[in-house]
Tab-separated table of C-alpha atoms (C1' of nucleotides) in Angstrom:
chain	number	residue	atom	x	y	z
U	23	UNK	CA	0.000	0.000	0.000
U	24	UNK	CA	2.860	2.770	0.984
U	25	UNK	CA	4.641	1.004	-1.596
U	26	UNK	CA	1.960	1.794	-4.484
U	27	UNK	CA	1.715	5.395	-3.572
U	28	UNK	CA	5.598	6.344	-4.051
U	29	UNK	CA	4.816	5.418	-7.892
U	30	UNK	CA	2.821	8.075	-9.052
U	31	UNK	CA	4.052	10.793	-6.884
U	32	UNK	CA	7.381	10.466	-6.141
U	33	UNK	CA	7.254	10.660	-2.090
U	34	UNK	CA	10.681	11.347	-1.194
U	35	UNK	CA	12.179	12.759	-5.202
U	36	UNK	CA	12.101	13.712	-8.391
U	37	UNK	CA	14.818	11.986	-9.654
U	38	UNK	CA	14.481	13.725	-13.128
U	39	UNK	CA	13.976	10.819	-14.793
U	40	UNK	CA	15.075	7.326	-14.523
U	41	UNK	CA	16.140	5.700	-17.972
U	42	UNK	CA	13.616	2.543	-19.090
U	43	UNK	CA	16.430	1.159	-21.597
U	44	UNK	CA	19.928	-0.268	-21.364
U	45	UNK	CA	21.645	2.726	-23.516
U	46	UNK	CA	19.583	4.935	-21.721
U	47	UNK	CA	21.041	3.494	-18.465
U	48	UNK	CA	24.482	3.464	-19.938
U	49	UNK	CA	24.338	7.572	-20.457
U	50	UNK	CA	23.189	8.221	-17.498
U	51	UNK	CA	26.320	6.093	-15.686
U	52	UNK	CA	28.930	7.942	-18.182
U	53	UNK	CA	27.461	11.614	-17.449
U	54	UNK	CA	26.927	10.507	-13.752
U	55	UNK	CA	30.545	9.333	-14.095
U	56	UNK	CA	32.110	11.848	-15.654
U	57	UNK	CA	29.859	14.588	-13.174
U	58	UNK	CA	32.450	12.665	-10.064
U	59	UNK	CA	35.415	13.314	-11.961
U	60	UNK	CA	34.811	17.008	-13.519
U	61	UNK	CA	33.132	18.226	-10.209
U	62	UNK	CA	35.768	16.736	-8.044
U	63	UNK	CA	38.395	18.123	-10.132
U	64	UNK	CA	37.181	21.640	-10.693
U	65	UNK	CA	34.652	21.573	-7.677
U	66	UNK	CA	30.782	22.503	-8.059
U	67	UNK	CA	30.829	25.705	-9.522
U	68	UNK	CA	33.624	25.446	-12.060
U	69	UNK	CA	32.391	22.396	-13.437
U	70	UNK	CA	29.672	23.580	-15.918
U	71	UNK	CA	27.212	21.384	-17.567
U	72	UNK	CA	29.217	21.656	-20.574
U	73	UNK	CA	32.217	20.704	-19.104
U	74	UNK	CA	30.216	17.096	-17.582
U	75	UNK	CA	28.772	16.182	-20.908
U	76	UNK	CA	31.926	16.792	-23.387
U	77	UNK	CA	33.587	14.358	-20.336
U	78	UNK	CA	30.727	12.005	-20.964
U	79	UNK	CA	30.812	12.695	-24.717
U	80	UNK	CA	27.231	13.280	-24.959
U	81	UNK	CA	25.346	16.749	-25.765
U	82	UNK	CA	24.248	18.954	-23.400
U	83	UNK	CA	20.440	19.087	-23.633
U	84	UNK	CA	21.449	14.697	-22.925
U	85	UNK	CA	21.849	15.876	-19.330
U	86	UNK	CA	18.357	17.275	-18.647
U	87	UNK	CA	16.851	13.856	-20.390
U	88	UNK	CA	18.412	12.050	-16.940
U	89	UNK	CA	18.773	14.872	-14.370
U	90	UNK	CA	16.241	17.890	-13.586
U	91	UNK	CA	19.028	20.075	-12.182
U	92	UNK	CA	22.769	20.766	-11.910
U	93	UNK	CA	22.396	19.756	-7.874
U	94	UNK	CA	20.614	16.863	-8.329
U	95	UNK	CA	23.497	14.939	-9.684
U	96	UNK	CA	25.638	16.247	-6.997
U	97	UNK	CA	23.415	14.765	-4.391
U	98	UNK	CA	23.149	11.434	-5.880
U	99	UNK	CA	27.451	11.434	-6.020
U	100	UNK	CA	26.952	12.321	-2.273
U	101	UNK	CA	25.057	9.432	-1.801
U	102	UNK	CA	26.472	7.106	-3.542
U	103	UNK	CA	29.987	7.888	-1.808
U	104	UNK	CA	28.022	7.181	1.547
U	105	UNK	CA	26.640	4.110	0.848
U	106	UNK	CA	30.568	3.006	-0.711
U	107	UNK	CA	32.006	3.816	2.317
U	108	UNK	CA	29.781	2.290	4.743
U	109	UNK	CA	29.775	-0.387	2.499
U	110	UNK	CA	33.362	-0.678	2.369
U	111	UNK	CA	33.814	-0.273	5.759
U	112	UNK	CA	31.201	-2.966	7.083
U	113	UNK	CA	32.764	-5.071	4.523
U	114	UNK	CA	36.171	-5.089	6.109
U	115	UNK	CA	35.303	-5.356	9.638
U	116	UNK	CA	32.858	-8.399	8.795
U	117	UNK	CA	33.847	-11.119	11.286
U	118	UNK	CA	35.922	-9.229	12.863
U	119	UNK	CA	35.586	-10.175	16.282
U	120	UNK	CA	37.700	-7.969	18.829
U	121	UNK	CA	36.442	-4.365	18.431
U	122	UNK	CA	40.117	-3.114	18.522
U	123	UNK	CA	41.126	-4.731	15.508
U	124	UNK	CA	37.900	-4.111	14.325
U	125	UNK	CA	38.937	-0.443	14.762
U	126	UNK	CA	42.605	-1.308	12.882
U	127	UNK	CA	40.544	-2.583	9.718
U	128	UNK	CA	37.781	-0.190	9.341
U	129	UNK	CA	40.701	3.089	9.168
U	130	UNK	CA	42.970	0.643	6.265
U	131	UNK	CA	39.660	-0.010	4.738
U	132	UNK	CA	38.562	3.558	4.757
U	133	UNK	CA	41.780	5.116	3.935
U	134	UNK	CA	42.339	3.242	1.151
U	135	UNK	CA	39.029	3.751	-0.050
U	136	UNK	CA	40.126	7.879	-0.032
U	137	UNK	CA	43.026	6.623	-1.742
U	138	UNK	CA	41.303	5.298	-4.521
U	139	UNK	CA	38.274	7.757	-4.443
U	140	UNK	CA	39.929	11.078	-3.750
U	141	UNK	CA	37.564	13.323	-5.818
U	142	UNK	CA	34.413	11.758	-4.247
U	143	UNK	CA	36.280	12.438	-1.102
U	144	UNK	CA	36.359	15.746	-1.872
U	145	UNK	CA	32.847	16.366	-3.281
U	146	UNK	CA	31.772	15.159	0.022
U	147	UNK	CA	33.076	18.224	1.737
U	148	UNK	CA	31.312	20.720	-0.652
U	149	UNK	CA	28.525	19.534	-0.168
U	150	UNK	CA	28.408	21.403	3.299
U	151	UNK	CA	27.372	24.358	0.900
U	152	UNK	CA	25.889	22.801	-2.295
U	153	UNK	CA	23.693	20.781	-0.170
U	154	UNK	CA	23.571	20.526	3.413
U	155	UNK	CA	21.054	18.125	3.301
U	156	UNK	CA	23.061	15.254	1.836
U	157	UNK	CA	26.102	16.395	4.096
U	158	UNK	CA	24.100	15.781	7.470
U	159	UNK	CA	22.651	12.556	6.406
U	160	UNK	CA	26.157	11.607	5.411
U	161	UNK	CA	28.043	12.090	8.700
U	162	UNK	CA	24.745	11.455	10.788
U	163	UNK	CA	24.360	7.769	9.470
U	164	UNK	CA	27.757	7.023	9.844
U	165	UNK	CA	27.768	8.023	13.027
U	166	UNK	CA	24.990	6.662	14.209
U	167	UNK	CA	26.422	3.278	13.002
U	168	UNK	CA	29.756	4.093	14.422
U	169	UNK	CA	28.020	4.740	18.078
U	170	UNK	CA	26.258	1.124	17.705
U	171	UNK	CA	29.039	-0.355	17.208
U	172	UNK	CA	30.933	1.483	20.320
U	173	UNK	CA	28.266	0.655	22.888
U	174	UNK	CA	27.833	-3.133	21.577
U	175	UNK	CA	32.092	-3.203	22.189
U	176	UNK	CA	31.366	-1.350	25.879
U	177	UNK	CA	28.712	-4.275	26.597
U	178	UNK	CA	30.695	-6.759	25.463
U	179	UNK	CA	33.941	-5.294	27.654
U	180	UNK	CA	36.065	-5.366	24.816
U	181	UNK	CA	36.324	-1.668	25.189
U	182	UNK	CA	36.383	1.076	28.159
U	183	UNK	CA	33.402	2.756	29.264
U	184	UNK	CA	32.459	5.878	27.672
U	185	UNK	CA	30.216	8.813	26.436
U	186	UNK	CA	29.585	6.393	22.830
U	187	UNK	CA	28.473	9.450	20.610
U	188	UNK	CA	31.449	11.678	21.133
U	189	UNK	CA	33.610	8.746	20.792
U	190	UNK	CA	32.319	7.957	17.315
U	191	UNK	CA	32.369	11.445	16.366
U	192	UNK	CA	35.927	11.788	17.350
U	193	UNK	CA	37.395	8.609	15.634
U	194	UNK	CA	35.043	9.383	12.546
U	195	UNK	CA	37.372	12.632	12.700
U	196	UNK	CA	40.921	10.698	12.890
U	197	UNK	CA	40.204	9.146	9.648
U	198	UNK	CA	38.504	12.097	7.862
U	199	UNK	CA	41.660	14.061	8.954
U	200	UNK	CA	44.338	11.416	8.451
U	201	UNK	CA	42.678	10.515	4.844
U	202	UNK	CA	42.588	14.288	3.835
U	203	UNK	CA	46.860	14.343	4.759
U	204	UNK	CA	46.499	11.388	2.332
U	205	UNK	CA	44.496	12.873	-0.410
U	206	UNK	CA	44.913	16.710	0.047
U	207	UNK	CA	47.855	17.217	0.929
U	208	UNK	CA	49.437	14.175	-0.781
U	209	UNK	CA	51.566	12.445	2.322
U	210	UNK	CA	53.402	9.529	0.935
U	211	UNK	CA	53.451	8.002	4.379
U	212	UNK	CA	52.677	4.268	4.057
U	213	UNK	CA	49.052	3.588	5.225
U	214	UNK	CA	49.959	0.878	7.083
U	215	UNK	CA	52.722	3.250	9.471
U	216	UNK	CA	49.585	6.030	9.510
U	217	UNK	CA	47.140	3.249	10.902
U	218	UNK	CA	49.502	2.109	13.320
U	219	UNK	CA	50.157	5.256	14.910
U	220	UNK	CA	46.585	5.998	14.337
U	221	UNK	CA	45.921	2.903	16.184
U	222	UNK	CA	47.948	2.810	18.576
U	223	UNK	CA	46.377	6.291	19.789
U	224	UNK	CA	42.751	5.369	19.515
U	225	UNK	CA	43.456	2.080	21.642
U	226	UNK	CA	46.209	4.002	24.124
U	227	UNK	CA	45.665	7.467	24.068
U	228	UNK	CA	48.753	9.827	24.553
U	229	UNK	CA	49.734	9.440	27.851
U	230	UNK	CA	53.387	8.547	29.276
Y	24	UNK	CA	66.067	49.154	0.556
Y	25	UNK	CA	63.900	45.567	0.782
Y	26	UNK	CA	61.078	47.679	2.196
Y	27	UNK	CA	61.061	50.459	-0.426
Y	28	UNK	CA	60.927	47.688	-3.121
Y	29	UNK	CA	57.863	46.013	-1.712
Y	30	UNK	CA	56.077	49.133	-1.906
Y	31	UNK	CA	56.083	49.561	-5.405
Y	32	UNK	CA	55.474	46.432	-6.512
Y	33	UNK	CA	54.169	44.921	-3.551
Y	34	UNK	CA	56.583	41.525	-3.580
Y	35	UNK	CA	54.183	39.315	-2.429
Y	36	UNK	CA	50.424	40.508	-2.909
Y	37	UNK	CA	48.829	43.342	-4.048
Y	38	UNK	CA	45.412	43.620	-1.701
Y	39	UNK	CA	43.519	45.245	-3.505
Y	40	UNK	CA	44.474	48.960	-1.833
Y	41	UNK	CA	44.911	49.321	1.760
Y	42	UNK	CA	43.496	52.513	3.218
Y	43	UNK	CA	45.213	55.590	4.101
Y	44	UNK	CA	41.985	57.083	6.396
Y	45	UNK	CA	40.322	56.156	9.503
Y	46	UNK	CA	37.471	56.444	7.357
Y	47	UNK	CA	38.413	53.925	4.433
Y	48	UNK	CA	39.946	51.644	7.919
Y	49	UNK	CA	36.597	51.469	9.251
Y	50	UNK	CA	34.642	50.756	5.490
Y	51	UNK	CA	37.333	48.199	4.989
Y	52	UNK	CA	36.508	46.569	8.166
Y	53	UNK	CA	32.888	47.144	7.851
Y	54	UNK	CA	32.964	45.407	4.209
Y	55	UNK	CA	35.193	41.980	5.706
Y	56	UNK	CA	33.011	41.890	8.516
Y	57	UNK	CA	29.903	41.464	6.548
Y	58	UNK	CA	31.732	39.072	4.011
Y	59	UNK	CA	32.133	37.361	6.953
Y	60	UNK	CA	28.627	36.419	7.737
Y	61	UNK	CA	27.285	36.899	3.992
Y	62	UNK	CA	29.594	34.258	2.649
Y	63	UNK	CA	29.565	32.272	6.014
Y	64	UNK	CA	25.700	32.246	5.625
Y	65	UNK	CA	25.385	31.416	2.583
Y	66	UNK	CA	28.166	30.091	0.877
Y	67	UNK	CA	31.098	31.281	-1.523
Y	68	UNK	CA	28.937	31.028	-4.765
Y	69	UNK	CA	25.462	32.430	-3.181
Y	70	UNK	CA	26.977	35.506	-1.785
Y	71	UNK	CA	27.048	38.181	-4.283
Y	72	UNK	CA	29.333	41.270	-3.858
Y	73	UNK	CA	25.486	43.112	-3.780
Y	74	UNK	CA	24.626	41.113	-0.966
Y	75	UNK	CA	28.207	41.970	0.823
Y	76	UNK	CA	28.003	45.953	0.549
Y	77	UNK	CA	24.701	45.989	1.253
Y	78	UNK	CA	25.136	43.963	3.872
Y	79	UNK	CA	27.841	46.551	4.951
Y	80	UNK	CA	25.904	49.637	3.998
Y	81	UNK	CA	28.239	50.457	1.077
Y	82	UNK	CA	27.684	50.978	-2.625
Y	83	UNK	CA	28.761	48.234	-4.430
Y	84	UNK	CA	31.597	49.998	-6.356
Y	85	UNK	CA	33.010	50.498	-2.893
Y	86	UNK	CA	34.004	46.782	-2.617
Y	87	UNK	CA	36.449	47.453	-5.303
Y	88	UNK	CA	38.616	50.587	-3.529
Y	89	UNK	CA	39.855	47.622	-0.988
Y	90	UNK	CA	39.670	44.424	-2.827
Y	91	UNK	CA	40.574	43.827	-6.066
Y	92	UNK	CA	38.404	40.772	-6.594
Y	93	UNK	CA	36.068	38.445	-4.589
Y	94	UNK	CA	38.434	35.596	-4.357
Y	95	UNK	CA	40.808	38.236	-2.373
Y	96	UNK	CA	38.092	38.824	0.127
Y	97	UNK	CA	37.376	34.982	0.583
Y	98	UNK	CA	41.528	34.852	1.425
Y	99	UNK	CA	41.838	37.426	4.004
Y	100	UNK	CA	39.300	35.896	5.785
Y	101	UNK	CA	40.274	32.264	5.948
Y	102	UNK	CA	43.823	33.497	6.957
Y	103	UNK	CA	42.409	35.858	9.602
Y	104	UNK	CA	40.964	32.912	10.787
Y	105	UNK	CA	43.688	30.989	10.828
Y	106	UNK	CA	45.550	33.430	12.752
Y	107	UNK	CA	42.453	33.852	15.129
Y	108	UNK	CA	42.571	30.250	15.980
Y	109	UNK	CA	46.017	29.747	16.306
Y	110	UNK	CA	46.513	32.811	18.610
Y	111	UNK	CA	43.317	31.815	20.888
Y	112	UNK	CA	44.852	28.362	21.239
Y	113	UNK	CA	48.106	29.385	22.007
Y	114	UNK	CA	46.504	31.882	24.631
Y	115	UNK	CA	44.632	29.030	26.360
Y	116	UNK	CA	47.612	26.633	26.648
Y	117	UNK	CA	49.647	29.419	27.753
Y	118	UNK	CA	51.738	28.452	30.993
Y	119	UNK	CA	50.343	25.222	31.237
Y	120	UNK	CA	53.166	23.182	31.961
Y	121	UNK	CA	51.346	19.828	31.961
Y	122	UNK	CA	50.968	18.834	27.645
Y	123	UNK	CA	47.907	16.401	28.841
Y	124	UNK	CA	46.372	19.370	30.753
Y	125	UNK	CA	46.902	21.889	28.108
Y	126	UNK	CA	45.829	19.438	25.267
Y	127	UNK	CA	41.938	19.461	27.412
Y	128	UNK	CA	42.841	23.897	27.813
Y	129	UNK	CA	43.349	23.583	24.194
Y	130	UNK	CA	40.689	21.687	22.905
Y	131	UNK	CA	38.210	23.412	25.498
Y	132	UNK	CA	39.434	26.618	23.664
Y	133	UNK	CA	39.113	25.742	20.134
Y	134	UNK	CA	35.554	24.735	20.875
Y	135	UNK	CA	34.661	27.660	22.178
Y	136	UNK	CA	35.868	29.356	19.403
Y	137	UNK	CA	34.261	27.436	16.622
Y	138	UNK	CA	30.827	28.421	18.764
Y	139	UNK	CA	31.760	31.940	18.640
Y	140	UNK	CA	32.715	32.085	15.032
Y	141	UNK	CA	30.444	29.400	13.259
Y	142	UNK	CA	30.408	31.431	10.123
Y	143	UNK	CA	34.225	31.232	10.289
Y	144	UNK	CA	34.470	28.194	10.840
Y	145	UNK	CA	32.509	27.011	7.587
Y	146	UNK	CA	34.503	29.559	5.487
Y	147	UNK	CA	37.605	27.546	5.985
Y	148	UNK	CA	36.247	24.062	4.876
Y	149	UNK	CA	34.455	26.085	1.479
Y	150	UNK	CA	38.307	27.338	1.102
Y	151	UNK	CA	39.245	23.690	-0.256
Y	152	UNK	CA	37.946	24.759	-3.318
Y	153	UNK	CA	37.436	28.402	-3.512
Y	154	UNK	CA	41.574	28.887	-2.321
Y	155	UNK	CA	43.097	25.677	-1.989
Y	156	UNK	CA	46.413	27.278	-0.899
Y	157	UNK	CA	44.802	28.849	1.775
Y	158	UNK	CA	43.499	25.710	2.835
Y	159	UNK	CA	46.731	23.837	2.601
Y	160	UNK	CA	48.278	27.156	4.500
Y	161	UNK	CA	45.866	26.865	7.125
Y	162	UNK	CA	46.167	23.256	8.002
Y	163	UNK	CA	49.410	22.975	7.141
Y	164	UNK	CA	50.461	25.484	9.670
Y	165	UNK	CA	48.303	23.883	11.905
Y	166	UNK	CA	49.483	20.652	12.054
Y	167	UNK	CA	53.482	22.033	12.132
Y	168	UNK	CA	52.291	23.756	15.409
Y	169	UNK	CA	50.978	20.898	17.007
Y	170	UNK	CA	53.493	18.713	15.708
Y	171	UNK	CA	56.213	20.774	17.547
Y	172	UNK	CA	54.727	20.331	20.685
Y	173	UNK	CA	53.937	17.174	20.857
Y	174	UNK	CA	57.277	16.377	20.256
Y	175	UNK	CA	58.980	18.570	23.243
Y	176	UNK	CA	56.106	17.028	25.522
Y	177	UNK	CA	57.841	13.615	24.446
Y	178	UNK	CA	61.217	14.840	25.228
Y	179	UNK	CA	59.755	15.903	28.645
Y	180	UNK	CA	58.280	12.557	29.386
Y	181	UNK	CA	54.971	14.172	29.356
Y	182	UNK	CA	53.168	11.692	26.644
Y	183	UNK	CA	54.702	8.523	25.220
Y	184	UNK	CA	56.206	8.473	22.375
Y	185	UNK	CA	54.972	8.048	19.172
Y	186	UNK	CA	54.971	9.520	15.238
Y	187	UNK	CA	53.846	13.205	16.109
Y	188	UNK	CA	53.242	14.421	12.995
Y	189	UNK	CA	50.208	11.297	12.055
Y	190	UNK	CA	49.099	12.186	15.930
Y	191	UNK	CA	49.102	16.179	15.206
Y	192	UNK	CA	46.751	15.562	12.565
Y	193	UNK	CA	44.938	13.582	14.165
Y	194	UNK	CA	44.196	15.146	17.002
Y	195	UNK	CA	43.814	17.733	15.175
Y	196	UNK	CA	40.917	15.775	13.145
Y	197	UNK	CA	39.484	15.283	16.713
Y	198	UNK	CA	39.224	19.106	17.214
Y	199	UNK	CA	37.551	19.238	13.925
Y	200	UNK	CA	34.533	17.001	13.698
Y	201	UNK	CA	34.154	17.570	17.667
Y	202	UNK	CA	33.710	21.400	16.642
Y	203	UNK	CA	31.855	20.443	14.040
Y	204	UNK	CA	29.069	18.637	15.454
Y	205	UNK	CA	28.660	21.596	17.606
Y	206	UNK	CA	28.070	23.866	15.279
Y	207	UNK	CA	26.893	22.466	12.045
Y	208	UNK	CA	24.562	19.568	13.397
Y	209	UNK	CA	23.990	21.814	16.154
Y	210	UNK	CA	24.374	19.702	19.405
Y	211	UNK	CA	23.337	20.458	22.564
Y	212	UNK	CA	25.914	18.978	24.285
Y	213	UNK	CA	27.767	21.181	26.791
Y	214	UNK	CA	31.385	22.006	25.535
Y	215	UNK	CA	32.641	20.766	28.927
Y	216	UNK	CA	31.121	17.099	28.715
Y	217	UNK	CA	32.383	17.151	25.087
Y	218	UNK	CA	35.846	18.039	26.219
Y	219	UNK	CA	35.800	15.884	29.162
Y	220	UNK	CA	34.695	12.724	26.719
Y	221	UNK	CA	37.208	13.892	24.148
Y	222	UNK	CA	40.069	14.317	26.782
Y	223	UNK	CA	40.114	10.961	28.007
Y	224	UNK	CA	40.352	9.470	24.858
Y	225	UNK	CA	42.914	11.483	23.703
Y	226	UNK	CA	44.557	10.348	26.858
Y	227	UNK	CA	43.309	7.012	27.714
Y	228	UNK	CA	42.677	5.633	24.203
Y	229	UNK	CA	39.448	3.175	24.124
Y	230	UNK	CA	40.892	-0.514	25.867
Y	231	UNK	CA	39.087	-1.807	28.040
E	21	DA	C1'	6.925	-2.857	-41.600
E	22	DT	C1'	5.446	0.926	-38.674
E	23	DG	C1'	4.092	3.996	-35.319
E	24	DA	C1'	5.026	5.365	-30.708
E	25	DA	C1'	8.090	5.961	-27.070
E	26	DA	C1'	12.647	6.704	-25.628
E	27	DC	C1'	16.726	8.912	-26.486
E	28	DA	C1'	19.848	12.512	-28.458
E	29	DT	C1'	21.163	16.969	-30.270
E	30	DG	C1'	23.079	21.762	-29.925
E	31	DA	C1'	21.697	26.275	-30.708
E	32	DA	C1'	19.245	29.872	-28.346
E	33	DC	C1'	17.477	31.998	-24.183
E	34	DC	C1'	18.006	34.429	-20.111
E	35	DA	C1'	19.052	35.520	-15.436
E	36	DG	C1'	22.429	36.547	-12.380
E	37	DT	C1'	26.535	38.929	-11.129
E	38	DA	C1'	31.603	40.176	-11.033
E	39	DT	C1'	33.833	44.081	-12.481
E	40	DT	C1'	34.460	48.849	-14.474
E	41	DC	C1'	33.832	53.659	-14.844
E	42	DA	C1'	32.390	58.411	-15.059
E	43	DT	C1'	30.887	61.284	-11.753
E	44	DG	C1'	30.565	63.087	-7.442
E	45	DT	C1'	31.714	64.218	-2.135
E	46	DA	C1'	34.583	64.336	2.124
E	47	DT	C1'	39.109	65.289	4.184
E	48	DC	C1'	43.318	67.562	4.880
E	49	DA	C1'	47.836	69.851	4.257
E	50	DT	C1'	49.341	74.247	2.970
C	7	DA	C1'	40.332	79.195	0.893
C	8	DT	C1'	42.028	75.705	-2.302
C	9	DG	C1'	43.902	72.195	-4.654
C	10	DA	C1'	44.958	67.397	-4.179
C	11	DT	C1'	44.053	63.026	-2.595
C	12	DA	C1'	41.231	59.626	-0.625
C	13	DC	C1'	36.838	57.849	-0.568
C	14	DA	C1'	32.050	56.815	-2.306
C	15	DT	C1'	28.451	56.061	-5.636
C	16	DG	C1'	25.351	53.155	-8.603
C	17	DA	C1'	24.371	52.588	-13.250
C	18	DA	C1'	26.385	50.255	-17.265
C	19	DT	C1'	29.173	46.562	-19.078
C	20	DA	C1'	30.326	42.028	-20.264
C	21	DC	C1'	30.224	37.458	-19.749
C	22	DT	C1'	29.273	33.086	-17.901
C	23	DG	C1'	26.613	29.072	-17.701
C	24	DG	C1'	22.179	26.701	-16.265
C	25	DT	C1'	18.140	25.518	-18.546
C	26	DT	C1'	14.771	25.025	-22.457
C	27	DC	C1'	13.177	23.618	-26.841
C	28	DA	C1'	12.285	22.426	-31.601
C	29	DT	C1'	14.041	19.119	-34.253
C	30	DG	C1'	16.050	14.702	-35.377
C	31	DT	C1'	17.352	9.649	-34.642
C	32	DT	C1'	17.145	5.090	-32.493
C	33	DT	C1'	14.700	1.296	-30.385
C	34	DC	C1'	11.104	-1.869	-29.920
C	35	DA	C1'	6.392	-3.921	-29.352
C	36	DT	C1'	2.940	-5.372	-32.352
DNA sequence: ATGAAACATGAACCAGTATTCATGTATCAT
DNA sequence: ATGATACATGAATACTGGTTCATGTTTCAT
């Protein structure tokens, strides 16, 4: 019954509109494909519509057949790079028993996922301004998976007690910083040293 | 003789014109001031020099006596803040001899900055893209700070030891996202419980 | 085969806005 | 007073770039 409704009216988007062949399918992965690369290159505003479709080799007017607005396509590369990274992430730390290693494999997993995704890396910061929206949901789920996970390790004593939420907020920002020295500012530090020292912080702390 | 040169042709910017009045002082002020919330309000892009002098209570052409484009504007003030932040940190941690004590002065500080200035505080993460050097600038010199005195505190004994410059950033990542969720998912969370969390992790890590 | 639906094109439209400029007005040293 | 310099104005300019549209072309069910 919910499900029937969403049809007609679109409850939660407009997505523009959503291709009903293969090649229409196809364009609409180049031009959303070629949107990650020019817009995390040049950033939103210098990558023009013109500048996404000559990347995807199609016309411009092409882009309108699959996407109602310039933002929209942002949003949906915001999204996407959420659900990689959570995906990623709960991918490596599958079966992972002990929390602390769990902690170890989640920041390799994640930083080489920056590694290999630096310009949706970066697309994910601008979209503080281009669209807030996607930017809250972004950091909100993760955290909110990221606390779970912290207060399930606390029950099960394989970590110290503590205040769960600024805990996951805090390690969320030891990757996001340690994966922008990666990607930003081009370190050519070894991940594995960076996640040991990273590591050996989050599980020791700093003191003597 | 070096400072007669720069004059001329001003070695290593030319900003736009710097006043030679109280008067043009206070309209420069006045104009950065309102760039300052304009831009921090709405973003880079959606700010408008229109919106900026009016904002001020200047005519538009004004904007161009004392910058010479709106790029220059967006510079000054990510490097103000950088020097803001920096100075109000080292202010806090002044004369604490204790490195674990002033890293909780420090962090308690830089939180209550980021509260104060919110607007600033979102100018410097749009600067990845509007003036990447002033990004890199402002992290950069950042993380050399911290790095520095983490590693006298491990001379001293204070902290164990350990790759400073991976833990300067990333400690410096805690800062960040702690900050953030203060003010752009707009906790409620008292700075002190925040600090007090974030302190004992820095310190204690998260073993059980 | 054939008509309709989906897909593709790229030139034209148009709104917004950074920047310039010709024309004033305030301030100050002499 | 007076000329010079700094400061201020806001309309005009110039250009960018998102979006639309009239016109094809391809695909596919029947």
């Amino acid at each position: 019954m919910a499900k029937s409704a969403g049809e007609a009216k679109a409850t939660l988007k407009p997505p523009g509109n959503q291709p009903k062949t293969a090649r229409g399918e196809a364009t609409r992965k180049a031009i959303l494909s070629a949107a990650e690369r020019v817009i995390g290159a040049k950033g939103y505003n210098d990558a023009s519509i013109g500048h996404i479709t000559s990347e995807a080799g199609v016309a411009q007017g092409t882009f309108y057949i699959y996407f109602s607005t310039k933002e929209q396509v942002f949003s949906e590369l915001v999204l996407e790079m959420g659900r990689l990274v959570r995906h990623t992430i709960a991918e490596a730390t599958q079966g992972v028993e002990d929390r602390l290693e769990a902690e170890k494999a989640g920041l390799t997993a994640f930083l080489e996922f920056v590694c290999a995704h630096p310009d949706l890396y970066r697309i994910v910061q601008e979209a503080l301004f281009v669209d807030p929206h996607a930017y809250r949901v972004y950091y909100q789920t993760f955290a909110a998976g990221y606390q779970a996970g912290l207060e399930a390790a606390q029950e099960a004593g394989q970590i110290s007690k503590g205040d769960a939420e600024t805990r996951a907020w805090a390690l969320m920002g030891i990757g996001r910083t340690l994966g922008e020295q990666l990607v930003v500012f081009k370190s050519d530090k070894p991940i594995s040293e960076i996640v040991a020292s990273g590591h050996d912080l989050i599980v020791n702390g700093i003191k003597p």
